[in-house]
Coordinates of C-alpha atoms in Angstrom, one line a residue:
M1 CA 0.0 0.0 0.0
T2 CA 1.5 3.3 -1.1
I3 CA 1.4 6.0 1.6
H4 CA 1.3 9.6 0.4
H5 CA 0.8 13.0 2.1
I6 CA -2.6 14.8 1.9
L7 CA -2.4 18.6 1.7
A8 CA -4.8 20.7 3.7
S9 CA -6.4 22.0 0.5
E10 CA -7.2 18.4 -0.4
A11 CA -8.6 17.4 3.0
C12 CA -10.8 20.4 3.3
R13 CA -12.6 21.5 0.0
R14 CA -14.0 25.0 0.0
C15 CA -17.0 26.1 -2.0
N16 CA -16.5 29.1 -4.2
P17 CA -19.4 31.6 -3.8
D18 CA -18.9 32.6 -7.4
D19 CA -20.1 29.1 -8.5
F20 CA -23.6 30.2 -7.7
S21 CA -25.5 32.3 -10.3
F22 CA -27.7 34.1 -7.7
K23 CA -26.9 36.9 -5.3
N24 CA -29.1 35.6 -2.5
T25 CA -31.6 32.9 -2.1
S26 CA -34.6 35.2 -2.6
E27 CA -33.8 34.9 -6.4
I28 CA -34.2 31.1 -6.3
E29 CA -37.5 29.4 -7.0
K30 CA -38.7 27.0 -4.4
I31 CA -38.0 23.4 -5.3
S32 CA -40.5 20.7 -4.9
D33 CA -38.3 17.8 -5.9
I34 CA -36.4 15.8 -3.4
I35 CA -32.6 15.8 -4.0
G36 CA -30.2 13.0 -3.3
Q37 CA -32.8 10.3 -2.6
E38 CA -33.4 8.7 -6.0
R39 CA -33.1 5.2 -4.7
A40 CA -35.4 5.8 -1.8
L41 CA -38.0 7.6 -4.0
E42 CA -38.0 4.8 -6.4
A43 CA -38.6 2.2 -3.7
M44 CA -41.3 4.4 -2.2
D45 CA -43.1 4.8 -5.5
F46 CA -43.0 1.0 -5.9
G47 CA -44.3 0.3 -2.4
I48 CA -47.1 2.8 -2.6
G49 CA -48.1 1.8 -6.1
I50 CA -48.4 -2.0 -5.5
R51 CA -51.6 -3.0 -3.9
R52 CA -50.8 -6.5 -2.6
P53 CA -50.9 -7.9 0.9
G54 CA -47.7 -7.6 2.7
F55 CA -46.1 -4.9 0.6
N56 CA -45.9 -2.4 3.4
L57 CA -42.9 -0.1 3.7
F58 CA -40.1 0.2 6.2
V59 CA -38.2 3.5 5.8
I60 CA -34.6 3.4 6.9
G61 CA -32.8 6.6 7.5
P62 CA -30.9 8.6 10.1
E63 CA -32.7 10.9 12.5
G64 CA -32.9 14.4 11.1
S65 CA -32.6 13.4 7.4
G66 CA -36.0 14.8 6.7
R67 CA -37.5 11.4 6.1
H68 CA -40.8 12.2 7.7
S69 CA -41.4 15.4 5.7
I70 CA -40.2 13.6 2.5
I71 CA -42.6 10.7 3.1
Q72 CA -45.6 13.0 3.8
S73 CA -44.9 15.3 0.8
F74 CA -44.5 12.3 -1.5
I75 CA -47.7 10.7 -0.2
A76 CA -49.6 14.0 -0.5
S77 CA -48.7 14.2 -4.2
K78 CA -50.2 10.7 -4.6
T79 CA -53.3 10.8 -2.4
K80 CA -55.0 13.6 -4.2
E81 CA -55.2 11.5 -7.3
E82 CA -56.9 8.6 -5.5
N83 CA -60.5 8.0 -4.5
T84 CA -61.7 9.0 -1.0
P85 CA -62.4 5.9 1.2
N86 CA -65.9 5.2 2.5
D87 CA -67.3 6.1 5.9
W88 CA -67.9 3.6 8.7
C89 CA -70.6 3.7 11.4
Y90 CA -71.5 1.5 14.3
V91 CA -75.2 0.9 15.1
E92 CA -77.2 -1.3 17.5
Q93 CA -77.8 -4.9 16.7
F94 CA -81.1 -5.4 18.4
K95 CA -80.9 -9.1 18.6
Q96 CA -77.3 -9.0 20.0
P97 CA -76.8 -5.6 21.7
H98 CA -73.3 -6.6 22.8
S99 CA -72.1 -6.9 19.2
P100 CA -72.8 -3.6 17.3
L101 CA -73.0 -3.7 13.5
A102 CA -70.6 -1.9 11.2
L103 CA -72.2 -0.1 8.3
E104 CA -70.3 1.3 5.3
F105 CA -71.4 4.5 3.5
P106 CA -70.0 6.6 0.6
P107 CA -67.7 9.5 1.7
S108 CA -69.3 12.0 4.0
M109 CA -72.6 10.1 3.9
G110 CA -72.1 8.6 7.4
M111 CA -72.7 11.9 9.2
I112 CA -75.8 12.5 6.9
F113 CA -77.2 9.1 7.9
Q114 CA -76.5 9.9 11.6
H115 CA -78.5 13.2 11.3
E116 CA -81.3 11.4 9.4
M117 CA -81.7 8.8 12.1
Q118 CA -81.7 11.5 14.8
E119 CA -84.4 13.5 12.9
L120 CA -86.4 10.3 12.5
I121 CA -86.5 9.6 16.2
T122 CA -87.3 13.2 17.0
T123 CA -90.2 13.1 14.5
L124 CA -91.5 9.9 15.9
K125 CA -91.5 11.2 19.5
T126 CA -94.2 13.7 18.5
T127 CA -95.9 11.8 15.7
I128 CA -96.6 8.5 17.5
P129 CA -98.3 10.1 20.6
D130 CA -100.5 12.2 18.2
V131 CA -101.5 9.1 16.2
F132 CA -102.4 7.2 19.4
N133 CA -104.4 10.2 20.7
S134 CA -106.4 10.5 17.5
D135 CA -110.2 9.8 17.4
N136 CA -109.7 7.0 14.9
Y137 CA -107.4 5.0 17.2
L138 CA -109.4 5.7 20.4
S139 CA -112.7 4.7 18.7
R140 CA -111.2 1.4 17.5
K141 CA -109.7 0.7 20.9
N142 CA -113.0 1.6 22.6
R143 CA -114.8 -0.7 20.2
I144 CA -112.6 -3.6 21.3
N145 CA -113.2 -2.8 24.9
S146 CA -116.9 -2.5 24.4
T147 CA -117.0 -5.8 22.6
L148 CA -115.1 -7.4 25.4
Q149 CA -117.4 -6.0 28.0
Q150 CA -120.5 -7.1 26.1
N151 CA -119.1 -10.7 25.8
I152 CA -118.3 -10.8 29.5
E153 CA -121.8 -9.6 30.5
R154 CA -123.3 -12.0 28.1
L155 CA -121.6 -15.0 29.7
Y156 CA -122.5 -13.8 33.2
N157 CA -126.1 -13.2 32.2
E158 CA -126.4 -16.6 30.6
V159 CA -125.3 -18.3 33.8
E160 CA -127.5 -16.0 35.9
N161 CA -130.6 -16.5 33.8
R162 CA -130.3 -20.3 33.7
A163 CA -129.8 -20.3 37.5
K164 CA -132.9 -18.2 38.1
E165 CA -135.0 -20.6 36.1
E166 CA -134.1 -23.3 38.6
H167 CA -134.6 -21.0 41.6
I168 CA -130.9 -20.4 42.2
A169 CA -130.0 -16.8 43.1
V170 CA -126.7 -15.2 41.9
I171 CA -125.3 -12.8 44.5
K172 CA -122.3 -10.5 43.7
T173 CA -120.2 -9.5 46.7
E174 CA -116.8 -8.1 47.3
D175 CA -115.4 -11.6 47.8
G176 CA -116.8 -12.8 44.5
I177 CA -120.0 -14.4 43.1
L178 CA -122.1 -16.6 45.4
F179 CA -125.0 -19.0 44.6
T180 CA -127.9 -19.7 46.9
A181 CA -131.4 -21.1 46.7
M182 CA -134.5 -19.0 46.3
D183 CA -138.0 -19.3 47.8
K184 CA -141.2 -19.3 45.8
E185 CA -141.3 -15.5 45.8
G186 CA -137.8 -15.4 44.3
N187 CA -136.0 -14.1 47.4
P188 CA -132.6 -15.6 48.3
L189 CA -132.6 -17.9 51.4
N190 CA -130.3 -17.4 54.2
L191 CA -128.4 -20.2 55.9
D192 CA -131.1 -20.9 58.6
Q193 CA -133.8 -20.9 56.0
F194 CA -131.8 -23.2 53.8
L195 CA -131.1 -25.7 56.6
K196 CA -134.9 -25.9 57.4
L197 CA -135.7 -27.2 53.9
E198 CA -136.5 -30.8 53.5
E199 CA -133.5 -33.0 52.9
P200 CA -134.4 -34.0 49.3
T201 CA -135.1 -30.3 48.4
R202 CA -131.9 -29.2 50.1
K203 CA -129.8 -31.8 48.3
R204 CA -131.4 -30.9 45.0
F205 CA -130.4 -27.2 45.6
E206 CA -126.9 -28.3 46.6
K207 CA -126.4 -30.1 43.3
L208 CA -127.8 -27.2 41.4
I209 CA -125.4 -24.8 43.2
E210 CA -122.5 -27.1 42.4
K211 CA -123.6 -27.3 38.8
Y212 CA -123.8 -23.5 38.3
Q213 CA -120.5 -23.0 40.2
E214 CA -118.9 -25.3 37.6
E215 CA -120.6 -23.3 34.8
L216 CA -119.3 -20.1 36.4
H217 CA -115.7 -21.5 36.4
Q218 CA -116.2 -22.4 32.7
A219 CA -117.5 -18.9 32.0
I220 CA -114.6 -17.3 33.8
H221 CA -112.2 -19.4 31.7
Q222 CA -114.0 -18.3 28.6
I223 CA -113.8 -14.7 29.8
S224 CA -110.0 -15.0 30.3
L225 CA -109.7 -16.3 26.7
I226 CA -111.9 -13.4 25.5
K227 CA -109.7 -10.9 27.4
G228 CA -106.6 -12.5 26.0
K229 CA -108.1 -12.2 22.5
A230 CA -109.1 -8.6 23.2
E231 CA -105.5 -7.8 24.5
E232 CA -104.1 -9.4 21.4
D233 CA -106.5 -7.4 19.2
K234 CA -105.5 -4.2 21.1
Q235 CA -101.8 -5.1 20.7
K236 CA -102.3 -5.7 16.9
L237 CA -104.2 -2.4 16.7
K238 CA -101.3 -0.7 18.5
Q239 CA -98.7 -2.3 16.2
N240 CA -100.6 -1.6 13.1
T241 CA -101.2 2.0 14.1
G242 CA -97.5 2.4 15.0
R243 CA -96.5 0.8 11.7
D244 CA -98.8 3.1 9.8
A245 CA -97.0 6.1 11.6
I246 CA -93.5 4.7 11.2
H247 CA -93.5 3.0 7.8
P248 CA -93.7 6.2 5.6
L249 CA -90.7 7.7 7.3
I250 CA -88.7 4.5 7.2
K251 CA -89.7 3.9 3.6
T252 CA -88.2 7.2 2.6
L253 CA -84.8 6.2 4.1
K254 CA -85.1 2.8 2.5
H255 CA -85.6 4.3 -0.9
K256 CA -82.6 6.5 -0.5
Y257 CA -80.3 3.6 0.6
Q258 CA -81.8 1.0 -1.7
D259 CA -78.4 0.0 -3.1
N260 CA -77.0 -0.6 0.4
E261 CA -78.3 -4.0 1.6
P262 CA -76.8 -3.9 5.1
V263 CA -78.5 -0.5 5.7
L264 CA -81.8 -1.8 4.4
Q265 CA -81.6 -4.7 6.8
Y266 CA -80.8 -2.3 9.7
L267 CA -83.7 0.0 8.8
E268 CA -86.0 -3.0 8.8
A269 CA -84.7 -4.0 12.2
V270 CA -85.2 -0.4 13.5
E271 CA -88.8 -0.4 12.3
N272 CA -89.6 -3.7 14.0
H273 CA -87.9 -2.7 17.2
I274 CA -89.8 0.6 17.4
I275 CA -93.1 -1.2 16.8
G276 CA -92.2 -3.6 19.6
S277 CA -91.2 -0.8 21.9
I278 CA -94.0 1.6 21.1
N279 CA -94.8 2.1 24.8
N280 CA -91.4 4.0 25.1
F281 CA -92.7 6.6 22.7
L282 CA -96.0 6.8 24.6
G283 CA -94.3 7.2 28.0
Q284 CA -95.8 4.0 29.3
R285 CA -94.2 1.6 31.8
K286 CA -94.7 -2.1 32.0
K287 CA -97.4 -3.0 34.6
E288 CA -95.2 -5.7 36.2
E289 CA -92.5 -3.2 37.0
S290 CA -92.4 -2.4 40.7
P291 CA -92.9 1.2 41.9
I292 CA -89.3 1.3 43.1
I293 CA -88.0 0.3 39.6
Q294 CA -90.3 2.9 38.0
L295 CA -89.0 5.5 40.5
V296 CA -85.3 4.7 39.9
A297 CA -85.5 4.0 36.1
Q298 CA -84.9 7.0 33.9
A299 CA -87.0 8.0 30.9
P300 CA -86.2 6.2 27.7
S301 CA -83.1 7.8 26.0
F302 CA -83.6 6.2 22.6
D303 CA -79.8 5.7 22.4
E304 CA -80.3 2.4 20.7
Y305 CA -81.4 4.2 17.6
K306 CA -78.4 6.5 17.5
V307 CA -75.6 6.1 14.9
N308 CA -72.0 6.3 15.9
T309 CA -70.1 7.7 13.0
L310 CA -66.7 6.2 13.5
I311 CA -65.0 7.6 10.4
S312 CA -66.3 10.3 8.1
N313 CA -64.1 11.2 5.1
E314 CA -64.6 14.2 3.0
N315 CA -63.7 14.2 -0.7
H316 CA -60.0 15.0 -0.3
G317 CA -58.4 11.8 -1.6
E318 CA -56.8 9.1 0.5
P319 CA -56.0 9.9 4.1
A320 CA -52.3 10.0 5.3
I321 CA -52.2 9.7 9.1
Y322 CA -49.1 10.0 11.3
E323 CA -49.6 8.4 14.7
D324 CA -47.2 10.0 17.3
L325 CA -48.1 7.6 20.1
P326 CA -48.7 4.2 18.5
S327 CA -50.2 2.4 21.6
Y328 CA -52.6 -0.5 21.1
P329 CA -55.7 1.6 21.9
N330 CA -54.5 4.5 19.8
L331 CA -54.0 2.2 16.8
H332 CA -57.0 -0.1 17.1
G333 CA -59.5 2.1 18.8
R334 CA -61.1 1.8 22.3
I335 CA -64.4 1.2 24.1
E336 CA -65.0 3.8 26.8
H337 CA -67.1 3.2 29.9
R338 CA -69.3 5.5 32.0
A339 CA -70.2 5.3 35.7
A340 CA -73.8 5.1 36.8
M341 CA -74.8 4.4 40.4
G342 CA -71.4 2.9 41.1
V343 CA -71.4 0.6 38.1
L344 CA -69.3 0.9 34.9
S345 CA -71.3 0.4 31.8
T346 CA -70.7 0.9 28.1
H347 CA -72.6 1.5 24.9
F348 CA -71.8 1.3 21.2
T349 CA -71.9 5.1 21.0
L350 CA -68.8 5.1 23.3
I351 CA -66.7 3.2 20.6
K352 CA -63.8 5.5 19.6
P353 CA -61.7 5.0 16.4
G354 CA -58.0 4.4 16.2
A355 CA -55.3 5.4 13.8
L356 CA -56.0 2.3 11.7
H357 CA -59.6 3.4 11.3
R358 CA -58.7 7.0 10.3
A359 CA -56.0 5.8 7.8
N360 CA -58.2 3.0 6.4
G361 CA -58.1 3.3 2.6
G362 CA -54.9 5.4 2.8
Y363 CA -51.6 5.5 4.6
L364 CA -50.5 5.2 8.2
I365 CA -47.0 6.4 9.2
I366 CA -45.5 5.1 12.5
D367 CA -42.2 5.4 14.2
A368 CA -40.8 1.9 14.6
A369 CA -39.0 2.6 17.9
R370 CA -42.1 4.1 19.5
L371 CA -44.2 1.2 18.2
L372 CA -41.9 -1.4 19.8
M373 CA -41.9 0.5 23.1
Q374 CA -45.7 0.2 23.5
P375 CA -47.1 -3.0 25.1
F376 CA -48.9 -5.3 22.6
A377 CA -48.8 -2.6 19.9
Y378 CA -46.4 -4.4 17.5
E379 CA -48.1 -7.8 17.9
G380 CA -51.5 -6.2 17.6
L381 CA -50.5 -4.5 14.4
K382 CA -49.1 -7.7 12.9
R383 CA -52.3 -9.6 13.8
T384 CA -54.4 -6.9 12.1
L385 CA -52.3 -7.0 9.0
R386 CA -52.5 -10.8 8.8
S387 CA -56.3 -10.9 9.3
G388 CA -57.1 -7.9 7.1
Q389 CA -59.6 -6.7 9.7
I390 CA -59.6 -4.1 12.4
R391 CA -61.0 -5.4 15.7
I392 CA -61.6 -3.2 18.7
E393 CA -60.6 -5.2 21.8
P394 CA -59.6 -3.8 25.2
V395 CA -56.1 -4.6 26.3
E396 CA -57.5 -6.0 29.5
R397 CA -59.2 -8.7 27.5
L398 CA -55.9 -9.6 25.9
L399 CA -54.4 -10.0 29.4
G400 CA -57.4 -11.9 30.7
L401 CA -58.2 -9.2 33.3
M402 CA -61.5 -8.0 31.9
S403 CA -64.1 -7.5 34.8
T404 CA -66.5 -5.0 33.4
V405 CA -69.3 -5.2 30.8
T406 CA -67.9 -4.6 27.4
L407 CA -68.8 -4.9 23.7
E408 CA -67.6 -7.0 20.7
P409 CA -68.0 -4.6 17.8
A410 CA -68.1 -6.2 14.3
P411 CA -64.6 -6.0 12.6
I412 CA -64.0 -3.5 9.8
P413 CA -62.1 -4.6 6.7
L414 CA -58.6 -3.2 6.6
N415 CA -57.2 -1.6 3.4
V416 CA -54.2 0.5 4.6
K417 CA -50.6 0.9 3.6
I418 CA -48.4 0.8 6.7
I419 CA -45.2 2.9 6.6
L420 CA -42.8 2.2 9.5
V421 CA -39.9 4.7 9.9
G422 CA -36.8 3.7 11.9
D423 CA -33.1 3.4 12.2
P424 CA -31.3 0.7 10.2
W425 CA -30.5 -1.4 13.3
I426 CA -34.2 -1.7 14.1
Y427 CA -35.0 -2.9 10.5
Y428 CA -32.2 -5.5 10.5
M429 CA -33.0 -6.7 14.1
L430 CA -36.7 -7.3 13.2
N431 CA -35.7 -8.9 9.9
H432 CA -33.4 -11.3 11.7
Y433 CA -35.4 -12.1 14.9
D434 CA -39.1 -11.9 13.7
P435 CA -40.0 -14.5 11.1
E436 CA -43.2 -12.7 10.3
F437 CA -41.6 -9.3 9.6
P438 CA -40.3 -10.0 6.1
S439 CA -43.8 -11.2 4.9
L440 CA -45.5 -8.1 6.3
F441 CA -43.0 -5.4 5.3
K442 CA -41.6 -6.4 2.0
V443 CA -40.5 -3.0 0.7
Q444 CA -37.3 -1.5 2.1
V445 CA -36.9 2.3 1.6
D446 CA -33.3 3.2 2.4
F447 CA -32.5 6.9 2.7
E448 CA -29.1 8.2 1.8
E449 CA -27.1 10.1 4.4
D450 CA -25.1 12.1 1.9
M451 CA -25.0 13.0 -1.8
N452 CA -22.2 13.4 -4.4
R453 CA -20.6 16.8 -4.6
D454 CA -20.3 18.1 -8.1
K455 CA -21.2 21.3 -10.1
D456 CA -24.8 20.3 -10.7
S457 CA -25.4 19.0 -7.2
L458 CA -24.1 22.3 -5.7
Q459 CA -26.8 24.2 -7.6
L460 CA -29.5 21.8 -6.3
F461 CA -28.1 22.1 -2.8
G462 CA -28.2 25.9 -2.9
A463 CA -31.8 25.7 -4.1
L464 CA -32.5 23.3 -1.1
I465 CA -31.0 25.9 1.3
G466 CA -33.2 28.6 -0.2
T467 CA -36.3 26.4 0.1
I468 CA -35.6 25.7 3.8
A469 CA -35.2 29.5 4.4
R470 CA -38.4 30.3 2.5
D471 CA -40.5 27.5 4.2
Q472 CA -39.4 28.6 7.7
E473 CA -39.8 32.3 6.8
L474 CA -36.1 33.1 7.4
L475 CA -34.1 36.0 5.9
P476 CA -32.5 35.2 2.5
L477 CA -29.0 33.9 2.5
H478 CA -26.2 35.6 0.6
R479 CA -24.3 33.3 -1.7
T480 CA -21.3 33.6 0.6
A481 CA -23.5 32.2 3.4
V482 CA -24.8 29.4 1.1
A483 CA -21.2 28.5 0.3
R484 CA -20.4 28.4 4.0
V485 CA -23.4 26.1 4.6
V486 CA -22.1 23.9 1.8
D487 CA -18.7 23.7 3.5
E488 CA -20.3 22.7 6.7
A489 CA -22.4 20.0 5.0
G490 CA -19.2 18.6 3.4
R491 CA -17.5 18.6 6.9
R492 CA -20.5 16.8 8.4
A493 CA -20.4 14.2 5.6
G494 CA -16.8 13.4 6.5
D495 CA -15.8 13.3 2.8
C496 CA -14.7 16.2 0.6
E497 CA -16.6 14.6 -2.3
K498 CA -19.9 14.3 -0.4
L499 CA -22.5 16.6 1.1
S500 CA -24.5 15.7 4.2
L501 CA -28.3 15.3 3.8
H502 CA -28.9 15.8 7.5
I503 CA -31.5 18.5 6.7
R504 CA -32.6 19.2 10.3
G505 CA -29.0 20.1 11.4
L506 CA -28.6 22.4 8.5
A507 CA -32.0 24.0 9.1
D508 CA -31.0 24.6 12.8
L509 CA -27.8 26.3 11.7
I510 CA -29.7 28.6 9.3
Q511 CA -32.2 29.5 12.0
E512 CA -29.5 30.4 14.4
A513 CA -27.8 32.5 11.8
D514 CA -31.1 34.2 11.1
Y515 CA -31.5 35.1 14.8
L516 CA -28.0 36.7 14.8
T517 CA -28.7 38.6 11.6
R518 CA -32.0 40.0 12.8
K519 CA -30.3 40.9 16.1
K520 CA -27.8 43.0 14.0
G521 CA -30.6 44.6 12.1
Q522 CA -29.4 43.3 8.7
S523 CA -31.7 42.1 5.8
E524 CA -29.8 39.0 4.6
I525 CA -27.7 36.3 6.1
K526 CA -24.0 36.3 5.2
S527 CA -21.1 34.0 5.8
T528 CA -20.1 35.9 8.9
E529 CA -23.4 35.0 10.7
I530 CA -23.0 31.4 9.7
D531 CA -19.5 31.3 11.2
E532 CA -20.8 33.0 14.3
A533 CA -23.6 30.5 14.6
L534 CA -21.1 27.6 14.2
T535 CA -18.7 29.1 16.8
A536 CA -21.6 29.6 19.3
T537 CA -22.8 26.0 18.8
R538 CA -19.3 24.6 19.3
R539 CA -18.9 26.8 22.5
R540 CA -22.2 25.6 24.0
S541 CA -21.3 22.0 23.5
G542 CA -17.5 22.3 24.0
R543 CA -17.1 21.8 27.7
V544 CA -15.6 18.3 27.4
R545 CA -13.3 19.4 24.6
A546 CA -12.1 22.4 26.6
R547 CA -11.4 20.1 29.7
I548 CA -9.3 17.7 27.5
A549 CA -7.3 20.6 26.1
E550 CA -6.8 21.9 29.7
T551 CA -5.4 18.5 30.8
I552 CA -3.0 18.6 27.9
D553 CA -1.8 22.2 28.8
Q554 CA -1.4 21.2 32.5
G555 CA 0.6 18.1 31.5
T556 CA -1.8 15.7 33.1
H557 CA -2.4 14.2 29.6
R558 CA 1.2 14.1 28.4
I559 CA 1.7 14.8 24.7
E560 CA 5.2 15.5 23.4
T561 CA 5.4 17.5 20.2
S562 CA 9.1 18.1 19.9
G563 CA 12.2 15.8 19.7
A564 CA 12.2 12.1 18.8
R565 CA 11.3 9.0 20.8
I566 CA 12.0 5.4 19.7
G567 CA 8.8 3.3 19.7
Q568 CA 6.5 6.3 20.3
I569 CA 4.3 8.3 18.0
N570 CA 1.4 10.8 18.4
G571 CA -2.1 9.8 17.1
L572 CA -5.4 11.6 16.8
S573 CA -8.6 10.1 18.2
F574 CA -11.9 11.2 16.8
I575 CA -14.5 11.9 19.5
N576 CA -18.2 12.5 18.8
L577 CA -20.2 13.8 21.8
G578 CA -23.7 14.7 20.8
N579 CA -23.4 17.5 18.3
D580 CA -19.7 18.2 19.1
M581 CA -17.0 16.4 17.1
F582 CA -13.3 17.0 17.8
G583 CA -9.9 15.3 17.7
C584 CA -8.0 14.3 20.8
P585 CA -4.2 13.8 20.7
T586 CA -3.2 10.3 21.9
Q587 CA 0.2 8.9 22.6
I588 CA 0.9 5.5 21.0
T589 CA 3.9 3.4 22.2
A590 CA 5.4 0.1 21.1
T591 CA 8.0 -2.2 22.7
T592 CA 9.9 -5.1 21.1
R593 CA 11.9 -7.8 22.7
P594 CA 13.1 -11.3 21.8
G595 CA 11.0 -14.4 22.7
D596 CA 7.3 -14.8 22.9
G597 CA 7.1 -12.3 25.8
E598 CA 4.2 -14.2 27.4
I599 CA 3.0 -13.2 30.8
I600 CA 0.1 -15.4 31.9
D601 CA -2.7 -13.5 33.6
I602 CA -4.7 -16.1 35.6
E603 CA -7.6 -13.8 36.2
R604 CA -7.9 -13.0 32.5
E605 CA -7.6 -16.7 31.5
V606 CA -10.5 -17.7 33.7
E607 CA -12.5 -14.6 32.7
L608 CA -12.5 -13.2 36.3
G609 CA -10.4 -10.2 35.8
G610 CA -11.9 -6.8 35.0
P611 CA -10.7 -4.3 32.4
R612 CA -8.7 -2.3 35.0
H613 CA -6.9 -5.5 36.2
S614 CA -6.1 -6.6 32.7
K615 CA -4.8 -3.1 31.9
G616 CA -2.5 -3.2 34.9
V617 CA -1.1 -6.6 33.8
L618 CA -0.4 -5.3 30.3
I619 CA 1.4 -2.2 31.6
L620 CA 3.5 -4.5 33.9
S621 CA 4.3 -6.7 30.9
A622 CA 5.5 -3.7 28.8
F623 CA 7.5 -2.4 31.8
L624 CA 9.3 -5.7 32.3
G625 CA 10.0 -6.1 28.6
S626 CA 11.4 -2.6 28.3
H627 CA 13.7 -2.7 31.3
Y628 CA 15.0 -6.3 31.5
A629 CA 16.5 -8.8 29.1
R630 CA 16.5 -6.4 26.1
S631 CA 18.8 -8.6 24.0
I632 CA 17.9 -12.1 25.1
P633 CA 14.6 -13.8 25.7
L634 CA 13.2 -13.3 29.2
S635 CA 13.4 -16.5 31.2
L636 CA 10.8 -15.4 33.7
H637 CA 7.3 -16.7 33.4
A638 CA 4.8 -14.9 35.7

């Protein structure tokens, strides 16, 4: 390997301000293209374009490279061209209230349907009482009651008339109906008079009384059947009257949503349930309810007819959602509870959407590190991607700790493109240790940390700096300031032929220079303010660097810079502490001697010695080798 000297001009490449055609960045048009990330943009375009299961994206890139803003701007340019996803609503399933139904509507129609159902119930609250208080309904109900009363009286009269023909009197008392014998004048006999009758006559009356008591029991049985038939007729009249009041309103909604079969089935179920619960609209309680229950129970809320619009999308293309806290409930939604009389209860109107619901039909951006730090979030996301359905389940149920009443909402079909953003080590770790990861995140989008430095790229980089200043409403940069920022980007890249694409760091530098420029009352940023901002940044983070330099000046850290020493050279260690990067002089020594020079460290051999002990043994070995037996092998084995 040929070793050659590197001149300072070769190690540090300066940008010539005259290479730029503009005077300051106000003359540059804002760029919309993303520079230096051709490979990543190509992969992103492929991952977003392909609509197959498992082709989700994992974006790899260093923190501060602008990966989030690049992803969002790239997706924004694509989503406007796509169709807006449908709305989703949860409604009551009357046969199984613990399992709400999920209804799908065209964009923005979910909220409209919610208002329509609310108006329907509001209208029925006034319409149904008016219908049941009308003369037509009351007359038909009275006719049934009159017929019932006539039939009851007819049965009683028939029994009473037959009994009178055989001199049996029918006496109605508070305790019921009694039968007794009559004299020849038709007057009822009392007990004494009855006992004075001749025995044959008395036995004949007893048989007649027993006979008519049996006929009375039969009549009472027939009366109960007649009453049941009358109640059935009144119930049918009530249902038919309620149906006549409800059906025209429901029919209008059915006609509007005739192409949506699940909505038609739901409206049919609503109509039947309202007819079966017509007393709630009339303010009537069940007769079997105790007074205490009637006192404690609240008035009907009609919440079972509400519509919980989970997601309502306007016509703005596909949604692109960034979830800052990707916990399990924030991703999959949650079921809230409310306290009433010391008891927690829930309702389908308390179902809240998660990020997967809001991004359904579009894109969901998640930080991989934050996802992995949330319990059950990563496993829950994988299960959702595998099943292709969004299920809302409390975390307590996953742990087997559920002790309150909860719901089992119907799942919603999933159609979302997941974009995980993380550092390279996270991607390679998941790819190595999680066998399901490669099948769920098949597209790797790898962001560059730097770009080539040539004449064309310098112009693009200058336009990028101008765009940053314009987006953040900063003062324009003079071309000397742009050249100085380019030099700093080259220094941060660690290669004179490259420019760093750490956009956030460069934006912070320009913002600090903007502050200094405004403080001076100037109208544009120049290279002087860039240098001052860099100096101030190095000073704020340079405490450790200053302490190391102080130990060298004091001689604590011994570095010789003059004369010559055999087996000793000075090296330079590169130290990176946060945002501060600096070189630290280091003394490097070497000692040679004949023989193998082995000193056995027992503690090290059995892996019981720590780093300080091993360091001491190595220093002792070098000391012995440099002071004893310099020309012959050392016979000592320690």
